[in-house]
XYZ file of C-alpha atoms in Angstrom:
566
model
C 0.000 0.000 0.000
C 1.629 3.196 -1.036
C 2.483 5.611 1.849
C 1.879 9.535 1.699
C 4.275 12.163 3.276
C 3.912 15.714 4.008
C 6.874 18.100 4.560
C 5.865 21.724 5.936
C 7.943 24.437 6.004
C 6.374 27.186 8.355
C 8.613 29.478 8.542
C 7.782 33.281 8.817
C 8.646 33.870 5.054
C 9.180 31.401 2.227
C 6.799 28.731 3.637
C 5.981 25.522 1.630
C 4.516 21.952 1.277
C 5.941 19.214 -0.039
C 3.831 16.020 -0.693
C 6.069 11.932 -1.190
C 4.588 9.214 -2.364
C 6.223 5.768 -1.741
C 10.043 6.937 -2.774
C 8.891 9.930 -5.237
C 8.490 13.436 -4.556
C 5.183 14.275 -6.174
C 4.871 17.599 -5.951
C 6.250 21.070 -4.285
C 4.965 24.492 -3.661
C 6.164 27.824 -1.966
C 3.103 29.410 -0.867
C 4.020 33.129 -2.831
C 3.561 31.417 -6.130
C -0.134 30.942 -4.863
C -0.867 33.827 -2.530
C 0.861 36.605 -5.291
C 2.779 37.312 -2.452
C 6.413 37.967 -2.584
C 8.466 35.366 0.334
C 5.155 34.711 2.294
C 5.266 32.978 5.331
C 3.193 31.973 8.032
C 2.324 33.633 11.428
C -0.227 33.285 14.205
C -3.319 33.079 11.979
C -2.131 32.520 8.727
C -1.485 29.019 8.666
C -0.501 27.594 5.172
C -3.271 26.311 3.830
C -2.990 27.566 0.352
C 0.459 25.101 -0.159
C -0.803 22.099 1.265
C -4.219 21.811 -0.021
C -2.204 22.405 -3.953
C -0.345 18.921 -2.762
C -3.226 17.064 -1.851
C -5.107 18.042 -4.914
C -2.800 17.379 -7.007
C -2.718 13.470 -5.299
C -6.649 13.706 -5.405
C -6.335 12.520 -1.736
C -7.093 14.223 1.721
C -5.353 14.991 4.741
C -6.718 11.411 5.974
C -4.516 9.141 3.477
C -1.205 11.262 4.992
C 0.913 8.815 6.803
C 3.279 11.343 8.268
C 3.841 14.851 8.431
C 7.151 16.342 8.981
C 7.549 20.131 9.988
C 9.822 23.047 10.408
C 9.252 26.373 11.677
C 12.114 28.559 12.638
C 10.624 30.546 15.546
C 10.433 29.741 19.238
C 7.012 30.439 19.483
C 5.784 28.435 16.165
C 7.742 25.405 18.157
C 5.652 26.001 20.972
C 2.902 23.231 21.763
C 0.441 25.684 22.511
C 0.969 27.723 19.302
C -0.642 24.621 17.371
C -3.654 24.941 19.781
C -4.160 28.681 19.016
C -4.179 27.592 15.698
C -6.400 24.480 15.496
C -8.704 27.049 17.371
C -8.241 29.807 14.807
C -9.309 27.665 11.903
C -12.221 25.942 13.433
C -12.987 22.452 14.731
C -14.043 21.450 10.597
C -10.909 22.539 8.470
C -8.863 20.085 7.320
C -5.773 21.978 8.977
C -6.539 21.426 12.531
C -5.447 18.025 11.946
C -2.165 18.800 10.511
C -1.726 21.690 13.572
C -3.331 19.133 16.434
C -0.472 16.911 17.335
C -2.296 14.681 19.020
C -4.657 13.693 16.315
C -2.352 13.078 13.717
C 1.585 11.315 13.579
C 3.523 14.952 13.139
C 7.603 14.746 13.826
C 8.855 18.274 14.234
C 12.570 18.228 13.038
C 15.238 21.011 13.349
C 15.943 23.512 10.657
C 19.422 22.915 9.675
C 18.376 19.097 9.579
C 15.508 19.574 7.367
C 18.617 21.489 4.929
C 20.454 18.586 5.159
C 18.055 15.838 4.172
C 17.051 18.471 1.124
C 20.721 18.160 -0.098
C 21.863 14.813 0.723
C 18.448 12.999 -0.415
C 18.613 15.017 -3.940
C 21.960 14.435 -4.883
C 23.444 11.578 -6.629
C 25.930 10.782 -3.347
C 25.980 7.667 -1.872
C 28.295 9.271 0.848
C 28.877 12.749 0.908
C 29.916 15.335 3.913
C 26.731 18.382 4.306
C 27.352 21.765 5.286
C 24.368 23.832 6.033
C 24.880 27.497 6.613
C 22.145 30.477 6.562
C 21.206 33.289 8.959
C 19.571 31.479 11.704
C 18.256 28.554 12.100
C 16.300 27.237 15.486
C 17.151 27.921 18.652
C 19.269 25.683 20.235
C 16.420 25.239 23.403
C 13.441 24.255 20.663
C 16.635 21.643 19.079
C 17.133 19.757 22.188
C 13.475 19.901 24.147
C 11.434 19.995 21.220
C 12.540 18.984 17.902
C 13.182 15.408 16.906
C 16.011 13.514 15.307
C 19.453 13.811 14.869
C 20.392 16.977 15.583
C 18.521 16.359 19.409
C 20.109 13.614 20.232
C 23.740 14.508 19.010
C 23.385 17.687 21.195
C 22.356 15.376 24.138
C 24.627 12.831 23.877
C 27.483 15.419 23.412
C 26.843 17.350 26.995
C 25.781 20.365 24.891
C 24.059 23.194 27.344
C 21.824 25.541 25.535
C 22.140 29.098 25.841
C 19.490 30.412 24.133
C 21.974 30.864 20.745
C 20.790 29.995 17.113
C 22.218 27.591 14.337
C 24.653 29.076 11.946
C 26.066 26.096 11.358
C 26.274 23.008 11.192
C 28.226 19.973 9.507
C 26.804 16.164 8.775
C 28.368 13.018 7.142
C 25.836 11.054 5.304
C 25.939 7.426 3.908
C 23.906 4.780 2.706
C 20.920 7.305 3.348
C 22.243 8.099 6.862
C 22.970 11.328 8.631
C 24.957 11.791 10.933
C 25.808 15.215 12.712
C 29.416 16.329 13.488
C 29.844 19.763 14.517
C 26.683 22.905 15.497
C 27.488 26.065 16.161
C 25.288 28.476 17.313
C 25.424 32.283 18.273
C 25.224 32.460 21.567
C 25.929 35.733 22.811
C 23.901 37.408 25.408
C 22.929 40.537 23.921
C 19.969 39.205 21.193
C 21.231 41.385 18.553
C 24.796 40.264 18.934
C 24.127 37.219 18.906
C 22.598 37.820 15.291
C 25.224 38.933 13.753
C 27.477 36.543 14.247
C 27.120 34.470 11.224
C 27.786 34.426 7.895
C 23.967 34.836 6.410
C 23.606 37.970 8.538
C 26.746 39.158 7.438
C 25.191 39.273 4.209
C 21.973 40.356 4.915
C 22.632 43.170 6.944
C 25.043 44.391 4.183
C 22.332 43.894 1.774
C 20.206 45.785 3.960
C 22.522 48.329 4.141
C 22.794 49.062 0.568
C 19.319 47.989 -1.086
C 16.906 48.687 2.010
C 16.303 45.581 2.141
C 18.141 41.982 3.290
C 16.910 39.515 1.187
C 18.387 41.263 -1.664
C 21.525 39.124 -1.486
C 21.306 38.714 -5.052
C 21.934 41.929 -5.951
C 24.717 42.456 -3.656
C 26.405 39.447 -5.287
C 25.902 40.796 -8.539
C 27.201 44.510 -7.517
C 30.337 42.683 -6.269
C 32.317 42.620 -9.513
C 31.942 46.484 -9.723
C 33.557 47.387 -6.203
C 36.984 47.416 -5.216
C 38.789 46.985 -1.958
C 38.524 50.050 -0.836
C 36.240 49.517 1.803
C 37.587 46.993 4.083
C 34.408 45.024 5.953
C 36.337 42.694 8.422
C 34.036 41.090 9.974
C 35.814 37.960 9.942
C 39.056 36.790 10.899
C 40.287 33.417 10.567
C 41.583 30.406 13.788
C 43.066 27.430 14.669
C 39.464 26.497 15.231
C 38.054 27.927 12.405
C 36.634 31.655 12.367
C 35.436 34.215 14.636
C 33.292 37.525 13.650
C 34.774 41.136 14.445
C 32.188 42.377 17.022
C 32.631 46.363 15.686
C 32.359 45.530 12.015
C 28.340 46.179 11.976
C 29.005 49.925 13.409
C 30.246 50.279 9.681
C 26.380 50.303 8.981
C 25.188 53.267 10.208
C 23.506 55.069 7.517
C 19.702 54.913 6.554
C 18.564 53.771 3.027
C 18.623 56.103 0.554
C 16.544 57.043 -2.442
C 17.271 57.024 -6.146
C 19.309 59.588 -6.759
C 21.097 59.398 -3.609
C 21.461 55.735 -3.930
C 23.535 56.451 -7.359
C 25.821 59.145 -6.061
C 26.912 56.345 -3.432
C 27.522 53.419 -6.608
C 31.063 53.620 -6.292
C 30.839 53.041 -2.190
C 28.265 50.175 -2.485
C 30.072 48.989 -4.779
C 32.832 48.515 -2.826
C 31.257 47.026 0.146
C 29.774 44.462 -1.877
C 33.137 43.252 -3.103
C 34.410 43.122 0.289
C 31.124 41.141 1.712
C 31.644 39.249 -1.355
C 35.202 38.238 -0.755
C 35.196 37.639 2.841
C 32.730 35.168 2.484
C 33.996 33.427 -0.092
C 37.296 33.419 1.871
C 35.937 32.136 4.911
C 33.830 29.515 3.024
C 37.096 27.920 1.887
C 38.496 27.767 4.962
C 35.465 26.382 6.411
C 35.471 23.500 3.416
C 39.110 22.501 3.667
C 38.141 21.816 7.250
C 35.784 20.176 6.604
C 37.370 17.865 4.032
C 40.530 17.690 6.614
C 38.093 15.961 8.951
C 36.281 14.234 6.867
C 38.159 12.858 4.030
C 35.119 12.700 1.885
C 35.039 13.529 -1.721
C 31.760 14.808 -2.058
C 30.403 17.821 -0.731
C 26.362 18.814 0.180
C 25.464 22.540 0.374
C 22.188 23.644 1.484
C 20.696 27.102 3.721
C 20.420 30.626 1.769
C 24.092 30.994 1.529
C 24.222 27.897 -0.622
C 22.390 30.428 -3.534
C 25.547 31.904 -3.554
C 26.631 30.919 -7.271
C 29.660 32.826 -7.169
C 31.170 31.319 -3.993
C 29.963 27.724 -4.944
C 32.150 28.086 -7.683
C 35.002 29.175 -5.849
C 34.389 26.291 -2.991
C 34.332 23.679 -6.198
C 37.529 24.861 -7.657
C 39.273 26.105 -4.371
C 39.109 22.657 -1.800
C 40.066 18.983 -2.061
C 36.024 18.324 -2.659
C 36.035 16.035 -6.393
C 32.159 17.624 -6.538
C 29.510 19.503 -5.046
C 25.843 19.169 -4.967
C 23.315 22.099 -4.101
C 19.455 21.325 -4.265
C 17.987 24.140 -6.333
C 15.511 25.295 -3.536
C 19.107 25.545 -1.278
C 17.257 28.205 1.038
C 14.167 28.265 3.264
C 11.509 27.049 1.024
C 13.461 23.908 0.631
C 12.878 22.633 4.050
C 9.287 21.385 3.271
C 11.616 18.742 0.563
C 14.130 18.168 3.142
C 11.185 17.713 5.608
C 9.234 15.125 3.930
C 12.495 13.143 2.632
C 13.468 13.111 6.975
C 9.737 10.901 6.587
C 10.479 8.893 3.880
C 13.768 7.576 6.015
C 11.417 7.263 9.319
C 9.154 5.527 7.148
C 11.898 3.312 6.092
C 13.209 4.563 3.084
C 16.893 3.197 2.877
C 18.447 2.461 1.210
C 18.216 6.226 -0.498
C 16.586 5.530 -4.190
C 15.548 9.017 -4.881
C 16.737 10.148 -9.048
C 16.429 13.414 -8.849
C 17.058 14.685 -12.792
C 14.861 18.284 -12.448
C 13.234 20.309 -9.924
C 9.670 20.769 -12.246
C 7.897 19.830 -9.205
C 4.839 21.793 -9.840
C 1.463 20.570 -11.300
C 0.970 20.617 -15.115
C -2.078 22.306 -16.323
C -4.407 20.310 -18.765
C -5.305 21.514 -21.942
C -8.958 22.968 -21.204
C -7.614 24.772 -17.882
C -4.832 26.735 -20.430
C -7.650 27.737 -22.931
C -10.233 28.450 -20.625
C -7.536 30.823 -18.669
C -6.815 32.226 -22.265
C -10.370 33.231 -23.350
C -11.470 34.820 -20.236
C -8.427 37.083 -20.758
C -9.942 38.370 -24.270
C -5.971 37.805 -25.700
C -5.856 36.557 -29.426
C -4.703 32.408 -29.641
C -3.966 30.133 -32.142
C -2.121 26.392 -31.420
C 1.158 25.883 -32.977
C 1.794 22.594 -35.072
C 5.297 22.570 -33.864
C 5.788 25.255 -30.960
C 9.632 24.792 -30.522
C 10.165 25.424 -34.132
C 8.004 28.163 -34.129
C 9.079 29.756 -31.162
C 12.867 29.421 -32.196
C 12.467 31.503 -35.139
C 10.551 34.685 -32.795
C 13.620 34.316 -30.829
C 16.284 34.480 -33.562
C 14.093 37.695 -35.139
C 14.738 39.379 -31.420
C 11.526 38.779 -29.973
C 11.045 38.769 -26.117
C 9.077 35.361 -25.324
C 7.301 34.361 -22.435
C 7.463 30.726 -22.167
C 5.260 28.617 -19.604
C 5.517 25.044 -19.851
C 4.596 21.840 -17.894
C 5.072 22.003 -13.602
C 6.594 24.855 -12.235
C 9.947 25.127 -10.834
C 10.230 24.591 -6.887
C 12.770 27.099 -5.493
C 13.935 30.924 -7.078
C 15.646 30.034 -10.358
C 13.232 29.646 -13.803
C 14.676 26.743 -15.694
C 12.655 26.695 -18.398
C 9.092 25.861 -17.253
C 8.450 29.493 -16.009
C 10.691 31.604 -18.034
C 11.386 34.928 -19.861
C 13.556 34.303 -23.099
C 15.690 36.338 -25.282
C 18.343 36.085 -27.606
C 21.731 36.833 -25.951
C 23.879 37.892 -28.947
C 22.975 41.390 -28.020
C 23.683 43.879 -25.147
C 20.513 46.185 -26.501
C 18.690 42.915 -26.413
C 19.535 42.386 -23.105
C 18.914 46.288 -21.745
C 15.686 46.041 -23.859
C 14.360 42.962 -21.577
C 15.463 45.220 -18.436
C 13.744 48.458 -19.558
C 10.541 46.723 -21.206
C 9.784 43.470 -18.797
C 12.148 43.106 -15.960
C 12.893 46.655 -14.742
C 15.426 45.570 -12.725
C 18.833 47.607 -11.618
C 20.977 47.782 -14.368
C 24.152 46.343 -12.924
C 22.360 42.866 -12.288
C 23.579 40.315 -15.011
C 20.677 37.824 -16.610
C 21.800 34.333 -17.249
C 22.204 32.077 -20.240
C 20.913 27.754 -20.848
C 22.734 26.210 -22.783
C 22.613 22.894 -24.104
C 25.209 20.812 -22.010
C 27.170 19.126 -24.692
C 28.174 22.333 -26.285
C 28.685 23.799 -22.497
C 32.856 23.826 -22.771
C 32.425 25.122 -26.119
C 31.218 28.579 -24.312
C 32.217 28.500 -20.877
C 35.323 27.604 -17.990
C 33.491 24.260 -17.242
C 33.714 20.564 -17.356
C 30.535 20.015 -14.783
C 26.785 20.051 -14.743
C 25.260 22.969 -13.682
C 21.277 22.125 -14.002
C 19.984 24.535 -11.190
C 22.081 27.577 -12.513
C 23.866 27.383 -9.326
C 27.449 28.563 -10.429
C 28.875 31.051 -11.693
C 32.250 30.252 -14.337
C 34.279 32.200 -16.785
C 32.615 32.666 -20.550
C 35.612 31.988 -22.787
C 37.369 35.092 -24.017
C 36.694 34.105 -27.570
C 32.948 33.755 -26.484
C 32.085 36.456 -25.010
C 31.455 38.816 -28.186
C 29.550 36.381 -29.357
C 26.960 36.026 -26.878
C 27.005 39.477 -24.939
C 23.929 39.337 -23.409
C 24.874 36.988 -20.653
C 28.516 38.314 -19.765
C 28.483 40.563 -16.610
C 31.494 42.839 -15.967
C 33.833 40.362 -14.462
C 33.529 37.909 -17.735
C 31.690 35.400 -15.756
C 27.856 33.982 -16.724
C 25.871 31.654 -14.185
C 25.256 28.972 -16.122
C 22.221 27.028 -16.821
C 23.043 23.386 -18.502
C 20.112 21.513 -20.068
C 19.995 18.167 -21.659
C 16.821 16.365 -23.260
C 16.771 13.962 -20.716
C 16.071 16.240 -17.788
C 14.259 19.584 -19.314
C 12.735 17.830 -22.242
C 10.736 20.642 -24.251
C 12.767 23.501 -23.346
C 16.464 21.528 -24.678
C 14.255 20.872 -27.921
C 13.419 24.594 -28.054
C 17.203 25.546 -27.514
C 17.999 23.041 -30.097
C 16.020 24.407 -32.516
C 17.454 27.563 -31.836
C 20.488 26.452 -32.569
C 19.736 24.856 -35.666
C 18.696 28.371 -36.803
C 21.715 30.515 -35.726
C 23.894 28.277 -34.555
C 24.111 29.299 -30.813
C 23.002 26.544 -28.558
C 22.336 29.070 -25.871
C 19.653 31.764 -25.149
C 18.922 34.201 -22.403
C 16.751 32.962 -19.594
C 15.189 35.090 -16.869
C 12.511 34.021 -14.708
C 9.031 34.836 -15.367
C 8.022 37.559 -13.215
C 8.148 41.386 -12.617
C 10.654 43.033 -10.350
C 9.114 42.437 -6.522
C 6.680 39.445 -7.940
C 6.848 36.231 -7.452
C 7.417 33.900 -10.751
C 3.912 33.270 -11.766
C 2.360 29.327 -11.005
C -1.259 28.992 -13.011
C -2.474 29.792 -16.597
C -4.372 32.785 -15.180
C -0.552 34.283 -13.800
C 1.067 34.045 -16.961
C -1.622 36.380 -18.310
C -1.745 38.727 -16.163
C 2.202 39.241 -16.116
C 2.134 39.379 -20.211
C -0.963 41.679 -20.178
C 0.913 44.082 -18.116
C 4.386 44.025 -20.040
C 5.942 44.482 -23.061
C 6.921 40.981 -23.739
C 6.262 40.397 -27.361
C 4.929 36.703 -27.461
C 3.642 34.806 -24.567
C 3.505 30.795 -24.802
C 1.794 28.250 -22.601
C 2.225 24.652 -23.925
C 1.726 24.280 -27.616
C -0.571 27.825 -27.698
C 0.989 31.035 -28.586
C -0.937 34.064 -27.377
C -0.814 37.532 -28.455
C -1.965 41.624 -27.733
């Protein structure tokens, strides 16, 4: 009889569900891609209904058939007992959610956040045995790890003595084989002052530096990409290297002193942002080495697991592949916070039995696949013109290779940040003005920010400073000096491109539609950006796609073999 498992991420922003059957993921959702809400989380009240009740539709089952449902939440007071009786109250004795929330009417194991990263990485990648390293801002506290979680993490902090001190994870380090994990090393802030404590890791020394120059923390991305335009003029150190390891500069914050500023201001101040960046940039790829050839030291292992918000990184994934003893790397492509409702439900596969680990993981189109009469009857309540293409690939490849901006929806949606080709905005990139027309007509994003190129794998070297996969667009390489003319569109200012590799195997239509491409021009690469609007998230249904067309200047927008118009 097959067995059902529910992973729930319920954090305070980037909540999910994630729904196993038997040894397969079946499907994945963040909860913005439903709500229209960018990083939405829960909160006292606002359980996430929308995410789970997309999983068990798409199974055509209820709550009931669940064997097991695994869950994260990163705050004390969503690990709190009593916060899933305020809840089950909230929604009323008849939703299906008070038996999710009501632990003692339904088998719920509550597992620690850096765990839940670590089953999300291990459990995707092809290792059989592999060291993990899961690093973010914060993670639980270490109380809710040792009296309230389950697992691992609990009972390698009990049996090694460990006394909390009210600190949070940062860190922590795991060996894994033949589907089991096993923790090494936690570290947590612990310092008494709560801010301090804080800022003592290597995710808040990027988010507060993010904060500092873009108003807002999550915008790591953009301080990663404003990195190659600074200089080291503006020394950060905030960390300095030890015998043990590291330890954080307690005065470098008071660098930070300055409120956001607007526009104009903001662009006076490039050159100084710019800076920063770099040095934010380079200290934490520097310490990230050191950290990894640690690791390895201890370890011996050849394979190395990434996973937590830092993971996203592309830059300093690179650097860690081609800068420690690791042979390869693997980072799931949902490395932050909404991949704990994956690494969740895999944590219930293994209770459930599930070893030794069988999981293939060849794409992350975990998202359900709208039928035929759901995309035209989204398309004719929009009033847009329609027609069905006889062979949309070949069709679409020749609107791309006359420099037309394409809006391509295909299949089950991506599960994590990065469109890779079922949710994506496409463009040739033998152009710069292509590329600055995409920013200034669809994206509207800051100008410094580079967009990314697929390419078909086996033509990968021919373009780029790489003999590896990169499926999730997870690294960033070198394009080849005698490339980078060619293909302008996707070189930022440092000569590097974060690469996208696609093969026919694992992305299916979308390789056909960059072969055809090729065919035509005879570039096996294209520009790929993911299908949204600056501050949205990338859209899910039919009905998003559009919306998001209707209210750009993208010239062509496609959803499975139908090619839509103004």
């Amino acid at each position: 009889m097959s067995k059902y498992i529910l992973g729930l991420c319920l954090s305070d922003h980037d909540s999910s569900a994630c729904l196993i059957k038997d040894n397969r993921i079946l499907v994945a959702i963040s909860k913005e891609r439903l709500t229209r809400k960018k990083r939405h989380g829960c909160s006292k009240g606002d359980f996430d209904n929308e995410s789970v009740q997309y999983c068990l539709d798409y199974a055509g089952i209820s709550i009931d058939d669940v064997d097991l449902i695994v869950q994260n939440s990163i705050f004390t007071y969503l690990s709190d007992p009593a916060y899933y009786e305020t809840l089950r109250h909230y929604k009323g004795s008849h939703d299906y959610s008070e038996r999710i929330i009501n632990m003692t009417q339904h088998p719920v194991l509550p597992i620690s956040h850096h765990l839940a990263h670590a089953y999300s990485s291990y459990y995707l990648s092809p290792f059989d045995e592999a060291a993990i390293l899961v690093i973010d801002s914060m993670g639980n506290e270490d109380h809710s790890v040792m009296n309230f979680f389950q697992g691992e993490d609990r009972g390698f902090l009990l049996s090694s003595g460990y006394r909390a001190t009210g600190g949070w994870e940062r860190e922590s380090v795991y060996t894994a084989k033949g589907g089991i994990i096993t923790p090494i090393s936690k570290r947590f802030a612990r310092d008494t002052q709560p801010y301090d404590s804080l800022i003592k890791g290597f995710g808040i020394m990027y988010h507060e530096v993010s904060e500092y120059i873009f108003g807002d923390g999550h915008k790591a991305g953009e301080t990663m990409g404003l990195a190659p335009f600074g200089k080291a003029d503006y020394p950060l150190g905030a960390v300095s290297f030890t015998e043990e390891g590291y330890a954080f500069n307690d005065e470098w914050l008071k660098q930070l002193d300055k409120p956001h500023l607007s526009k104009d201001q903001w662009n006076d101040r490039f050159e100084e942002f710019a800076g920063l960046a770099y040095q934010v940039q380079t200290e934490l790829e520097d310490s990230l080495i050191h950290l990894c050839n640690r690791i390895h030291k201890e370890t011996g292992l050849d394979h190395l697991c990434l996973a937590g918000g830092i993971a996203l990184n592309s830059v300093t994934n690179k650097k860690i592949l081609d800068r420690t003893p690791f042979k390869s790397i693997f980072i799931p492509p949902a490395a932050g916070d909404s991949g704990i409702s994956i690494g969740c439900a895999l944590k219930g596969y293994r209770e459930l039995g599930g070893l030794p680990k069988e999981f293939v993981f060849l794409n992350d189109y975990l998202g359900k696949t709208y039928s035929n009469e759901e995309i035209v009857q989204a398309i004719e309540n929009s009033g847009l013109q329609f027609r069905k293409s006889e062979d949309i690939c070949k069709e679409v490849a020749g609107y791309l290779s006359e420099d037309q901006i394409i809006a391509w929806f295909q299949e089950g949606s991506e599960f994590g940040p990065r469109a890779l080709g079922h949710r994506s905005i496409l463009c040739q990139a033998t152009s710069i003005e292509m590329r600055d027309s995409l920013n200034a007509r669809v994206k509207f994003r800051q100008s410094f920010r580079p967009f990314a190129p697929s390419v078909m794998e086996e033509y990968a070297p021919d373009f780029f400073e790489m003999d590896f996969k990169s499926p999730f667009m997870l690294m960033v390489t070198d394009v080849k000096k005698d490339k980078a003319d060619v293909v302008p569109g996707i070189v930022h200012v440092d000569g590097t491109a974060r690469v996208q590799t696609v093969t026919e195997e694992e992305n299916g239509i979308y390789y056909r539609l960059i072969k055809e491409y090729a065919q035509l021009t005879g570039i096996p690469l294209i520009l790929n950006t993911s299908f949204n609007v600056n501050g949205e998230p990338i859209v899910e249904t039919p009905a998003d796609a559009l919306n998001c067309y209707k209210s750009t200047n993208i010239d062509i927008l496609v959803i499975g073999d139908y090619i839509i118009s103004k």
